[in-house]
Coordinates of C-alpha atoms and ligand atoms in Angstrom, one line a residue:
X89 CA 64.4 -30.0 225.7
X90 CA 67.9 -29.7 224.5
X91 CA 66.8 -26.7 222.7
X92 CA 65.6 -25.2 225.8
X93 CA 69.1 -26.4 227.4
X94 CA 71.2 -24.4 224.6
X95 CA 69.1 -21.3 224.9
X96 CA 69.4 -21.0 228.6
X97 CA 73.2 -21.6 228.5
X98 CA 73.4 -19.2 225.7
X99 CA 71.7 -16.3 227.7
X100 CA 73.7 -17.1 231.0
X101 CA 77.0 -16.5 228.9
X102 CA 76.2 -12.7 228.3
X103 CA 78.6 -11.1 230.6
X104 CA 76.7 -7.8 231.7
X105 CA 80.0 -6.5 233.5
X106 CA 81.7 -6.0 230.1
X107 CA 81.4 -2.4 228.4
X108 CA 79.6 -3.3 225.0
X109 CA 80.7 -1.8 221.9
X110 CA 76.7 -1.2 221.0
X111 CA 73.6 -1.5 223.3
X112 CA 70.4 -1.7 221.1
X113 CA 67.1 -1.3 222.8
X114 CA 64.5 -3.4 221.2
X115 CA 64.9 -6.4 219.3
X116 CA 62.1 -5.8 216.6
X117 CA 63.1 -5.4 213.1
X118 CA 64.7 -2.1 213.4
X119 CA 66.7 -3.0 216.4
X120 CA 67.9 -6.6 214.6
X121 CA 68.9 -4.5 211.5
X122 CA 70.7 -2.0 213.9
X123 CA 72.4 -4.7 215.4
X124 CA 72.9 -7.0 212.7
X125 CA 74.6 -3.9 210.7
X126 CA 77.0 -3.4 213.6
X127 CA 78.0 -6.9 213.6
X128 CA 78.7 -6.9 210.3
X129 CA 81.0 -4.1 210.0
X130 CA 82.6 -4.5 213.2
X131 CA 84.6 -7.1 215.1
X132 CA 82.3 -8.1 217.5
X133 CA 85.2 -9.8 219.8
X134 CA 86.4 -6.1 220.2
X135 CA 83.2 -4.6 219.9
X136 CA 80.6 -6.7 221.3
X137 CA 76.9 -5.8 220.5
X138 CA 73.9 -6.5 222.6
X139 CA 70.4 -6.3 222.0
X140 CA 68.1 -5.9 225.0
X141 CA 64.5 -7.1 224.4
X142 CA 61.6 -7.1 226.7
X143 CA 59.8 -9.9 225.5
X144 CA 60.7 -13.6 225.4
X145 CA 61.3 -13.1 221.4
X146 CA 62.7 -10.7 219.1
X147 CA 61.0 -9.8 216.0
X148 CA 58.5 -7.0 217.6
X149 CA 55.4 -6.5 215.1
X150 CA 57.2 -8.7 212.2
X151 CA 56.2 -12.1 213.5
X152 CA 53.7 -14.5 212.9
X153 CA 52.1 -16.8 215.5
X154 CA 49.9 -20.0 215.5
X155 CA 46.5 -20.6 217.3
X156 CA 44.9 -23.8 217.0
X157 CA 47.2 -25.1 214.1
X158 CA 46.8 -21.8 211.8
X159 CA 49.7 -19.5 211.2
X160 CA 48.7 -15.8 211.1
X161 CA 51.1 -13.3 210.2
X162 CA 51.5 -9.6 211.3
X163 CA 52.3 -8.0 208.4
X164 CA 51.3 -8.0 204.6
X165 CA 54.0 -7.1 202.1
X166 CA 57.3 -5.7 202.1
X167 CA 58.9 -3.8 199.0
X168 CA 62.1 -4.8 197.5
X169 CA 64.5 -4.9 200.4
X170 CA 67.0 -7.3 198.7
X171 CA 69.9 -5.1 198.3
X172 CA 69.7 -4.5 202.1
X173 CA 69.5 -8.4 202.9
X174 CA 72.3 -8.8 200.3
X175 CA 74.8 -6.1 202.2
X176 CA 73.9 -8.1 205.5
X177 CA 73.9 -11.4 204.5
X178 CA 70.4 -12.3 205.2
X179 CA 69.0 -15.1 203.4
X180 CA 65.2 -15.2 202.9
X181 CA 63.0 -17.0 200.4
X182 CA 60.6 -14.6 199.2
X183 CA 57.5 -14.9 197.2
X184 CA 57.1 -12.3 194.6
X185 CA 53.6 -11.0 193.9
X186 CA 53.2 -11.1 189.9
X187 CA 50.2 -9.9 188.0
X188 CA 48.4 -7.8 190.8
X189 CA 49.7 -7.4 194.0
X190 CA 47.0 -5.1 195.2
X191 CA 43.4 -5.0 194.8
X192 CA 41.1 -1.8 195.8
X193 CA 37.1 -2.6 196.2
X194 CA 35.6 0.7 196.1
X195 CA 32.1 0.2 197.4
X196 CA 29.3 3.0 196.9
X197 CA 27.7 3.4 200.1
X198 CA 24.3 4.4 198.5
X199 CA 24.0 1.7 195.7
X200 CA 26.1 -1.0 197.5
X201 CA 28.0 -1.5 194.1
X202 CA 31.4 -2.3 194.3
X203 CA 34.1 -1.5 191.4
X204 CA 37.1 -3.9 191.9
X205 CA 40.2 -2.2 190.7
X206 CA 43.6 -4.5 190.2
X207 CA 46.8 -3.1 190.6
X208 CA 49.5 -5.0 188.6
X209 CA 53.2 -5.0 189.6
X210 CA 55.9 -2.9 187.6
X211 CA 56.1 0.8 187.3
X212 CA 55.4 0.6 183.3
X213 CA 52.6 -2.1 183.3
X214 CA 50.9 -0.1 186.0
X215 CA 51.2 3.3 183.9
X216 CA 50.1 1.6 180.7
X217 CA 47.1 -0.2 182.4
X218 CA 45.6 2.9 184.0
X219 CA 46.2 5.0 180.9
X220 CA 44.3 2.6 178.9
X221 CA 41.4 2.0 181.3
X222 CA 41.0 5.8 182.2
X223 CA 41.8 7.5 178.8
X224 CA 40.0 10.9 179.6
X225 CA 42.7 11.3 182.1
X226 CA 45.8 9.5 180.4
X227 CA 48.1 12.3 179.8
X228 CA 47.5 13.3 183.2
X229 CA 48.2 9.6 184.7
X230 CA 51.4 9.8 182.6
X231 CA 52.6 12.9 183.6
X232 CA 52.1 12.2 187.4
X233 CA 53.3 8.7 187.3
X234 CA 56.7 9.9 185.1
X235 CA 57.0 13.4 187.5
X236 CA 56.8 11.0 190.9
X237 CA 59.1 8.3 189.3
X238 CA 61.7 11.0 188.9
X239 CA 61.0 12.5 192.5
X240 CA 61.4 9.2 194.0
X241 CA 64.6 8.3 192.0
X242 CA 65.9 11.6 193.5
X243 CA 65.9 10.1 196.9
X244 CA 69.0 8.2 195.8
X245 CA 71.1 11.2 195.7
X246 CA 70.2 12.6 199.2
X247 CA 72.7 12.8 202.1
X248 CA 71.2 11.4 205.4
X249 CA 73.5 14.4 207.2
X250 CA 74.3 16.6 204.2
X251 CA 76.9 19.2 205.0
X252 CA 76.5 22.7 203.8
X253 CA 78.1 22.1 200.3
X254 CA 75.9 19.0 199.7
X255 CA 72.7 20.5 200.6
X256 CA 73.5 23.4 198.3
X257 CA 74.4 20.5 195.3
X258 CA 70.8 19.2 196.6
X259 CA 69.3 22.3 194.8
X260 CA 70.7 21.0 191.6
X261 CA 70.7 17.2 191.6
X262 CA 67.4 16.8 193.7
X263 CA 65.1 19.7 192.1
X264 CA 61.7 17.8 192.3
X265 CA 62.5 17.1 195.7
X266 CA 63.5 20.5 196.9
X267 CA 60.1 21.9 195.2
X268 CA 57.8 19.4 196.5
X269 CA 59.3 17.7 199.3
X270 CA 57.3 19.3 202.1
X271 CA 54.0 19.3 200.3
X272 CA 51.3 16.7 201.5
X273 CA 50.8 14.1 199.0
X274 CA 47.1 15.6 198.1
X275 CA 48.8 19.2 197.3
X276 CA 51.4 17.5 195.3
X277 CA 48.8 15.3 193.4
X278 CA 46.2 17.9 192.6
X279 CA 48.6 19.7 190.5
X280 CA 48.5 17.2 188.0
X281 CA 44.8 17.5 187.3
X282 CA 43.3 14.0 187.6
X283 CA 39.6 13.9 187.6
X284 CA 38.5 10.7 187.7
X285 CA 37.4 9.5 191.1
X286 CA 38.6 5.7 190.7
X287 CA 42.2 7.0 189.9
X288 CA 42.1 9.5 192.8
X289 CA 40.9 6.2 194.5
X290 CA 43.7 4.3 193.7
X291 CA 46.6 6.6 194.8
X292 CA 44.9 7.7 197.8
X293 CA 45.3 3.8 198.9
X294 CA 49.0 4.2 198.9
X295 CA 48.9 7.2 201.3
X296 CA 46.4 5.0 203.7
X297 CA 49.1 2.5 203.8
X298 CA 51.2 4.6 206.0
X299 CA 47.8 4.9 208.3
X300 CA 47.2 8.7 206.8
X301 CA 44.9 10.2 204.7
X302 CA 46.5 12.0 201.5
X303 CA 45.8 15.5 202.8
X304 CA 47.8 14.6 205.9
X305 CA 50.3 12.2 204.7
X306 CA 53.9 13.3 203.2
X307 CA 54.0 13.6 199.4
X308 CA 57.5 11.9 199.3
X309 CA 56.4 9.2 201.8
X310 CA 53.3 8.1 199.5
X311 CA 55.6 8.4 196.5
X312 CA 58.4 6.1 198.0
X313 CA 55.9 3.3 199.2
X314 CA 54.0 3.7 195.8
X315 CA 57.1 3.4 193.8
X316 CA 59.0 0.9 195.6
X317 CA 55.7 -1.5 195.9
X318 CA 55.2 -1.0 192.3
X319 CA 58.7 -2.5 191.6
X320 CA 57.9 -5.4 193.2
X321 CA 56.1 -6.7 196.6
X322 CA 57.3 -9.5 198.3
X323 CA 55.9 -12.0 201.4
X324 CA 58.3 -14.3 203.1
X325 CA 57.0 -17.7 202.2
X326 CA 57.4 -19.2 205.7
X327 CA 55.7 -16.2 207.1
X328 CA 57.1 -13.0 208.6
X329 CA 58.5 -14.6 211.6
X330 CA 61.0 -16.2 208.9
X331 CA 62.6 -12.6 208.2
X332 CA 62.9 -12.4 212.1
X333 CA 64.4 -15.8 212.5
X334 CA 67.1 -14.9 209.8
X335 CA 68.1 -11.9 210.9
X336 CA 68.9 -13.6 214.8
X337 CA 70.6 -16.2 212.6
X338 CA 72.8 -14.1 211.2
X339 CA 73.6 -11.9 214.2
X340 CA 74.4 -14.9 216.1
X341 CA 76.6 -16.0 213.3
X342 CA 78.5 -12.7 213.5
X343 CA 79.0 -13.1 217.2
X344 CA 75.9 -10.9 218.4
X345 CA 74.4 -11.4 221.9
X346 CA 70.5 -11.3 222.7
X347 CA 68.9 -10.5 226.2
X348 CA 65.3 -11.5 226.2
X349 CA 62.9 -10.8 228.5
X350 CA 64.8 -7.9 229.9
X351 CA 63.5 -4.2 230.0
X352 CA 65.7 -1.5 229.6
X353 CA 64.4 1.6 232.3
X354 CA 66.8 4.5 231.8
X355 CA 69.1 5.3 229.4
X356 CA 72.4 6.6 231.3
X357 CA 73.7 9.9 230.6
X358 CA 76.8 11.9 231.8
X359 CA 77.5 15.4 230.5
X360 CA 76.0 15.1 227.7
X361 CA 77.2 11.6 226.2
X362 CA 75.5 8.2 226.5
X363 CA 77.2 5.7 229.0
X364 CA 74.9 2.6 228.7
X365 CA 71.4 1.5 229.9
X366 CA 69.8 0.5 233.4
X367 CA 67.8 -2.3 233.4
X368 CA 64.6 -2.9 235.5
X369 CA 66.0 -4.2 238.8
X370 CA 68.7 -1.6 238.4
X371 CA 71.5 -3.5 236.9
X372 CA 73.6 -1.4 234.4
X373 CA 75.4 -2.3 231.5
X374 CA 77.6 0.0 229.9
X375 CA 78.5 1.2 226.3
X376 CA 79.6 4.3 224.5
X377 CA 77.0 3.8 221.8
X378 CA 73.3 3.1 222.0
X379 CA 70.6 3.2 219.7
X380 CA 67.2 2.9 220.6
X381 CA 64.5 1.5 218.7
X382 CA 61.3 1.9 220.7
X383 CA 58.8 4.7 220.8
X384 CA 61.0 7.8 220.7
X385 CA 58.7 10.1 222.9
X386 CA 59.1 7.3 225.7
X387 CA 62.7 6.7 225.2
X388 CA 63.7 10.3 225.3
X389 CA 61.0 11.6 227.9
X390 CA 61.1 8.9 230.2
X391 CA 64.5 6.9 229.3
X392 CA 66.4 10.2 228.9
X393 CA 64.3 12.9 230.6
X394 CA 63.4 15.9 228.3
X395 CA 64.9 18.6 230.9
X396 CA 68.4 16.6 230.2
X397 CA 67.9 17.2 226.3
X398 CA 66.7 20.9 226.6
X399 CA 69.7 21.4 228.1
X400 CA 71.6 20.3 225.2
X401 CA 69.2 21.3 222.3
X402 CA 65.7 23.0 222.8
X403 CA 64.7 22.6 219.6
X404 CA 65.1 18.6 219.5
X405 CA 63.3 18.4 222.9
X406 CA 60.5 20.6 221.5
X407 CA 60.1 18.0 218.2
X408 CA 60.0 15.3 220.7
X409 CA 57.2 16.8 222.3
X410 CA 55.5 17.6 219.0
X411 CA 56.0 14.6 217.1
X412 CA 52.8 12.5 216.9
X413 CA 52.8 8.6 216.7
X414 CA 51.1 6.7 214.0
X415 CA 47.4 5.3 214.3
X416 CA 47.0 1.9 216.0
X417 CA 44.9 -0.6 214.6
X418 CA 41.9 -3.3 215.0
X419 CA 42.7 -6.7 213.2
X420 CA 40.9 -9.8 213.0
X421 CA 42.6 -13.5 212.0
X422 CA 40.3 -15.7 210.9
X423 CA 41.0 -19.5 210.4
X424 CA 39.1 -21.2 207.7
X425 CA 37.7 -24.6 206.8
X426 CA 39.1 -26.0 203.7
X427 CA 35.5 -25.6 201.6
X428 CA 36.4 -22.2 200.8
X429 CA 38.1 -21.6 197.5
X430 CA 40.4 -18.6 198.6
X431 CA 42.7 -18.7 195.5
X432 CA 39.5 -18.6 193.3
X433 CA 38.6 -15.6 195.2
X434 CA 41.6 -13.8 193.8
X435 CA 43.1 -13.5 197.6
X436 CA 46.7 -14.4 196.3
X437 CA 47.9 -10.9 196.2
X438 CA 49.6 -9.1 198.6
X439 CA 46.6 -6.6 199.8
X440 CA 42.8 -6.0 199.2
X441 CA 41.5 -2.8 200.3
X442 CA 37.6 -2.5 200.7
X443 CA 36.5 0.9 201.1
X444 CA 33.8 3.4 200.7
X445 CA 36.2 5.6 199.1
X446 CA 36.0 9.4 198.5
X447 CA 36.6 11.3 201.7
X448 CA 36.3 8.3 203.9
X449 CA 39.5 7.8 204.9
X450 CA 40.1 11.7 205.7
X451 CA 36.6 11.3 207.6
X452 CA 37.9 8.6 209.6
X453 CA 41.3 9.9 210.5
X454 CA 39.5 13.3 211.5
X455 CA 37.3 11.3 213.8
X456 CA 40.3 9.4 215.0
X457 CA 42.2 12.1 216.0
X458 CA 39.5 13.4 218.1
X459 CA 39.2 10.0 219.9
X460 CA 36.5 8.6 218.1
X461 CA 35.9 5.7 215.9
X462 CA 33.5 6.6 212.9
X463 CA 33.6 3.4 211.1
X464 CA 29.5 2.8 209.9
X465 CA 28.2 0.7 207.1
X466 CA 28.4 3.7 204.8
X467 CA 31.8 4.8 205.9
X468 CA 34.7 2.4 205.9
X469 CA 38.1 1.4 204.9
X470 CA 40.1 -1.6 205.9
X471 CA 42.2 -4.5 204.4
X472 CA 42.2 -8.1 203.8
X473 CA 45.2 -10.2 203.5
X474 CA 45.6 -13.7 202.8
X475 CA 48.9 -15.1 204.1
X476 CA 48.1 -19.0 203.7
X477 CA 48.1 -18.8 199.9
X478 CA 51.8 -17.7 200.3
X479 CA 53.0 -19.9 203.5
X480 CA 50.7 -22.9 202.8
X481 CA 49.2 -24.7 205.9
X482 CA 45.7 -23.9 207.0
X483 CA 43.7 -21.4 205.3
X484 CA 43.2 -18.1 206.9
X485 CA 42.5 -14.4 206.4
X486 CA 43.0 -11.1 208.2
X487 CA 40.8 -8.2 208.2
X488 CA 43.1 -5.1 209.0
X489 CA 41.1 -1.8 210.2
X490 CA 43.2 1.4 210.4
X491 CA 42.9 4.3 211.9
X492 CA 42.0 3.1 215.4
X493 CA 42.9 5.0 218.6
X494 CA 43.8 3.8 222.1
X495 CA 40.2 4.8 223.6
X496 CA 39.5 2.7 226.3
X497 CA 40.7 -0.4 225.2
X498 CA 43.6 -0.6 227.6
X499 CA 41.6 0.4 230.7
X500 CA 38.7 -2.5 229.5
X501 CA 41.3 -5.3 229.2
X502 CA 43.0 -4.1 232.6
X503 CA 39.9 -3.8 234.7
X504 CA 36.8 -5.2 232.8
X505 CA 37.6 -8.3 230.6
X506 CA 34.2 -9.4 230.1
X507 CA 33.5 -5.8 228.8
X508 CA 36.8 -6.2 226.6
X509 CA 35.9 -9.2 224.9
X510 CA 32.3 -8.2 224.3
X511 CA 33.5 -5.1 222.6
X512 CA 36.1 -7.0 220.6
X513 CA 33.5 -9.6 219.6
X514 CA 30.9 -6.9 218.6
X515 CA 33.6 -5.0 216.5
X516 CA 35.0 -7.9 214.8
X517 CA 31.5 -9.0 213.5
X518 CA 30.8 -5.5 212.3
X519 CA 33.9 -5.9 209.8
X520 CA 33.3 -9.7 209.1
X521 CA 29.9 -8.4 208.0
X522 CA 31.5 -6.1 205.3
X523 CA 33.8 -8.2 204.0
X524 CA 31.1 -11.1 203.7
X525 CA 28.9 -8.4 201.8
X526 CA 31.6 -7.1 199.6
X527 CA 34.6 -9.6 199.2
X528 CA 34.3 -13.2 200.4
X529 CA 30.7 -14.5 199.9
X530 CA 29.3 -16.7 202.8
X531 CA 32.8 -15.8 205.1
X532 CA 30.8 -16.5 208.3
X533 CA 30.1 -20.2 207.4
X534 CA 33.7 -20.8 206.8
X535 CA 35.0 -19.7 210.0
X536 CA 36.9 -22.0 212.4
X537 CA 39.3 -19.7 214.6
X538 CA 39.3 -16.1 215.5
X539 CA 41.8 -14.4 217.2
X540 CA 41.5 -10.5 217.7
X541 CA 44.2 -7.9 218.5
X542 CA 43.4 -4.5 219.6
X543 CA 45.0 -1.2 220.2
X544 CA 45.7 -2.2 223.6
X545 CA 47.5 -5.8 222.1
X546 CA 49.8 -3.5 220.2
X547 CA 50.6 -1.2 223.1
X548 CA 51.4 -3.9 224.9
X549 CA 53.8 -5.9 222.6
X550 CA 55.6 -2.6 221.4
X551 CA 55.6 -0.7 224.5
X552 CA 54.3 2.5 222.8
X553 CA 51.5 3.9 224.8
X554 CA 49.4 4.9 221.8
X555 CA 49.5 1.3 220.4
X556 CA 50.7 2.9 217.0
X557 CA 51.7 0.3 214.5
X558 CA 53.9 2.5 211.9
X559 CA 55.9 4.4 214.3
X560 CA 56.1 8.1 214.0
X561 CA 53.1 9.5 211.8
X562 CA 54.8 10.7 208.4
X563 CA 53.1 14.0 208.3
X564 CA 54.4 16.5 206.1
X565 CA 56.1 18.4 209.1
X566 CA 57.6 15.3 210.1
X567 CA 59.2 14.0 207.0
X568 CA 62.7 14.1 205.6
X569 CA 64.2 17.0 206.9
X570 CA 61.8 17.9 209.3
X571 CA 61.4 14.8 210.7
X572 CA 62.7 13.8 214.3
X573 CA 66.6 13.7 213.8
X574 CA 68.4 10.2 214.1
X575 CA 71.2 11.7 215.9
X576 CA 70.3 12.9 219.5
X577 CA 71.8 15.6 221.2
X578 CA 73.2 13.0 223.3
X579 CA 76.5 11.7 222.1
X580 CA 76.3 8.4 221.4
X581 CA 72.6 7.9 221.4
X582 CA 70.8 7.3 218.0
X583 CA 66.9 6.7 217.6
X584 CA 66.5 5.5 214.2
X585 CA 62.7 4.8 214.3
X586 CA 61.2 5.8 210.7
X587 CA 58.0 6.5 209.9
X588 CA 56.6 3.5 208.5
X589 CA 57.1 -0.1 207.6
X590 CA 59.9 -3.0 207.4
X591 CA 61.8 -1.0 204.4
X592 CA 62.0 2.1 206.3
X593 CA 62.9 0.6 209.8
X594 CA 65.7 -1.2 208.0
X595 CA 66.9 1.7 206.1
X596 CA 66.7 4.1 209.1
X597 CA 68.8 1.4 211.2
X598 CA 71.5 1.3 208.1
X599 CA 71.9 5.1 208.3
X600 CA 72.6 5.2 211.9
X601 CA 75.6 2.8 211.7
X602 CA 76.6 4.9 208.8
X603 CA 76.6 7.8 211.1
X604 CA 78.4 5.9 213.6
X605 CA 81.0 4.7 211.2
X606 CA 81.5 8.0 209.8
X607 CA 80.1 7.0 206.4
X608 CA 81.8 3.8 205.8
X609 CA 78.4 2.0 205.1
X610 CA 76.3 4.0 203.0
X611 CA 78.8 6.5 202.1
X612 CA 76.5 9.2 203.7
X613 CA 74.1 8.5 201.2
X614 CA 70.4 8.2 202.4
X615 CA 70.1 5.1 200.2
X616 CA 71.9 2.3 199.2
X617 CA 72.7 3.0 195.2
X618 CA 70.7 0.9 193.2
X619 CA 73.7 -0.4 191.8
X620 CA 74.9 -2.0 195.0
Ligands
FAD57 C1 49.3 -5.4 212.1 C2 50.7 -4.8 211.7 C3 51.0 -4.8 209.9 C4 51.8 -4.3 209.6 N1 52.1 -4.4 208.3 C5 53.1 -4.3 207.4 C6 53.3 -4.4 206.2 O1 52.6 -5.5 205.5 N2 54.8 -4.0 205.9 C7 55.3 -3.3 206.6 O2 56.6 -2.7 205.7 N3 55.3 -3.0 207.8 C8 54.1 -3.2 208.2 N4 53.7 -3.0 209.4 C9 54.9 -2.0 210.2 C10 56.0 -2.4 210.6 O3 55.6 -3.9 211.2 C11 57.0 -1.9 211.7 O4 57.0 -0.9 211.2 C12 58.0 -2.5 212.2 O5 58.0 -4.0 212.5 C13 58.3 -1.8 213.4 O6 59.5 -2.2 214.0 P1 60.6 -1.7 215.2 O7 61.6 -2.5 215.5 O8 60.7 -0.1 215.1 O9 59.5 -1.7 216.4 P2 58.5 -2.9 217.1 O10 58.2 -4.2 216.3 O11 57.5 -2.3 217.6 O12 60.0 -3.4 217.8 C14 60.2 -2.6 219.3 C15 60.9 -3.5 220.1 O13 61.0 -3.2 221.3 C16 60.5 -3.9 222.6 N5 60.7 -2.9 223.9 C17 60.0 -1.8 223.9 N6 60.2 -1.4 225.1 C18 61.2 -1.9 225.7 C19 62.2 -1.7 226.5 N7 61.6 -0.9 227.9 N8 63.2 -2.7 226.8 C20 63.6 -3.6 226.0 N9 62.8 -4.0 225.1 C21 61.7 -3.1 224.6 C22 59.5 -4.4 222.0 O14 59.4 -5.4 223.0 C23 59.4 -4.7 220.7 O15 60.0 -6.0 220.6 C24 52.6 -3.5 210.0 C25 52.5 -3.5 211.8 C26 51.6 -4.1 212.5 C27 51.3 -3.9 213.6

């Protein structure tokens, strides 16, 4: 009761007539990081920063939720973000996955035989293990991993918005990125001559982390994800909601303000400059800086208006039109009884991929792009995560299926709830059967609670009409230099939304603040230096 009273008083204290130093649209991890970074590098009494969030709580996709006493987590793992946490003063208790952090269960669809591949943490351990287990490809594996590591480390030498001279220097300092940066992962990978299908499968799994198959995902995206989780993979010990809580706590300590249950309807622009935002209901809040962290297509098309952008920068407007958002997902969170021994089944790791491998993910993606869902008993790809072995509490697992399109999910939920629930039930049973067959024997006997999220769920929570779960799709033509720029043509308006994941979201948020503060945070670098 006391807590609720405190919150109401706090919210009513927000002075909406005061001009803000910065307004952040959306209180997900990108919005929280953007706002905390501003607060950390400004005097918030002079330059107040306000987050406006449409939901009753912050966090967006980075959250946990309780159903009948089970704590379900939305996300599964993050790479090493510790330098960013340290810079911002975020204290979070994380579990580091030692031993293996991911397992791949490769199912032969004809014989139904399963090959289990464990991926250990640590670049060198990983390399040695692969070279030992696949001696016929040892040299190629070593060459690929060394080359990709060197290319990954070049990322630390890139500037976010390089000057002409800096761009020229990149040719010398980042030769691998210059040569291979615009390739798809497959194009890049194929040149190393790795032939063993299991090894190919392992590396393709990293591309699939971004929701795209290796023949479509940007090489740099896949290498970045691979090398950063190889360094270390973590999960918050109290669930992902703790990450959000710690960001919110830090933000308030630094004097930041949060307006919940408030939807931004328009971004105010005059003479090519941002002036603030208009809320649903018409109220306006003014600021010379706005960071939007919602679906960039919605922000630019519906909140600003593409014509206004086109007048300033035709190319940017065109890019907004072309950008494709990442796929959505179908998630089944299962509360289990105490009888099942999840640790004994090796589930205490970051992620389990259960896949028919080969071309499966590419074919599923191809069909997804046509609006179909082509999962069958002989062609599937999914993730299985066990948060409860990290967070403690009642045992649970989540089955995560990607790529899934919006299809008729929203229409069904709005117009025919019975049909919507039936479809959810049937589809969830299909995936549960597969997990029972290939990963967790007798799973169904142990299920006590089932909570399903569909693309309609993700569309509703994020406000992204496609229900995309990984922001913009990191195709090779929308990554690095070719991605939709963070600095929009409208002076003072920034959109850091990155292609994928919590790490990328946080980094994008730091980068836009670095732009606003004219390189005072990162020195214009695309990454925090490893020694910081
Ligand atoms: C099921 C799932 C599993 C994932 N697993 C991982 C993982 O293991 N590791 C990883 O790194 N990443 C993972 N991701 C991706 C990661 O969670 C996202 O990339 C990241 O959380 C996106 O954060 P964001 O702040 O950019 O967007 P969001 O979280 O979507 O936040 C946007 C916020 O804006 C608000 N908003 C929207 N419109 C408006 C408006 N008009 N006015 C005001 N507020 C508005 C929304 O309510 C929302 O809170 C996962 C995502 C999902 C869905």
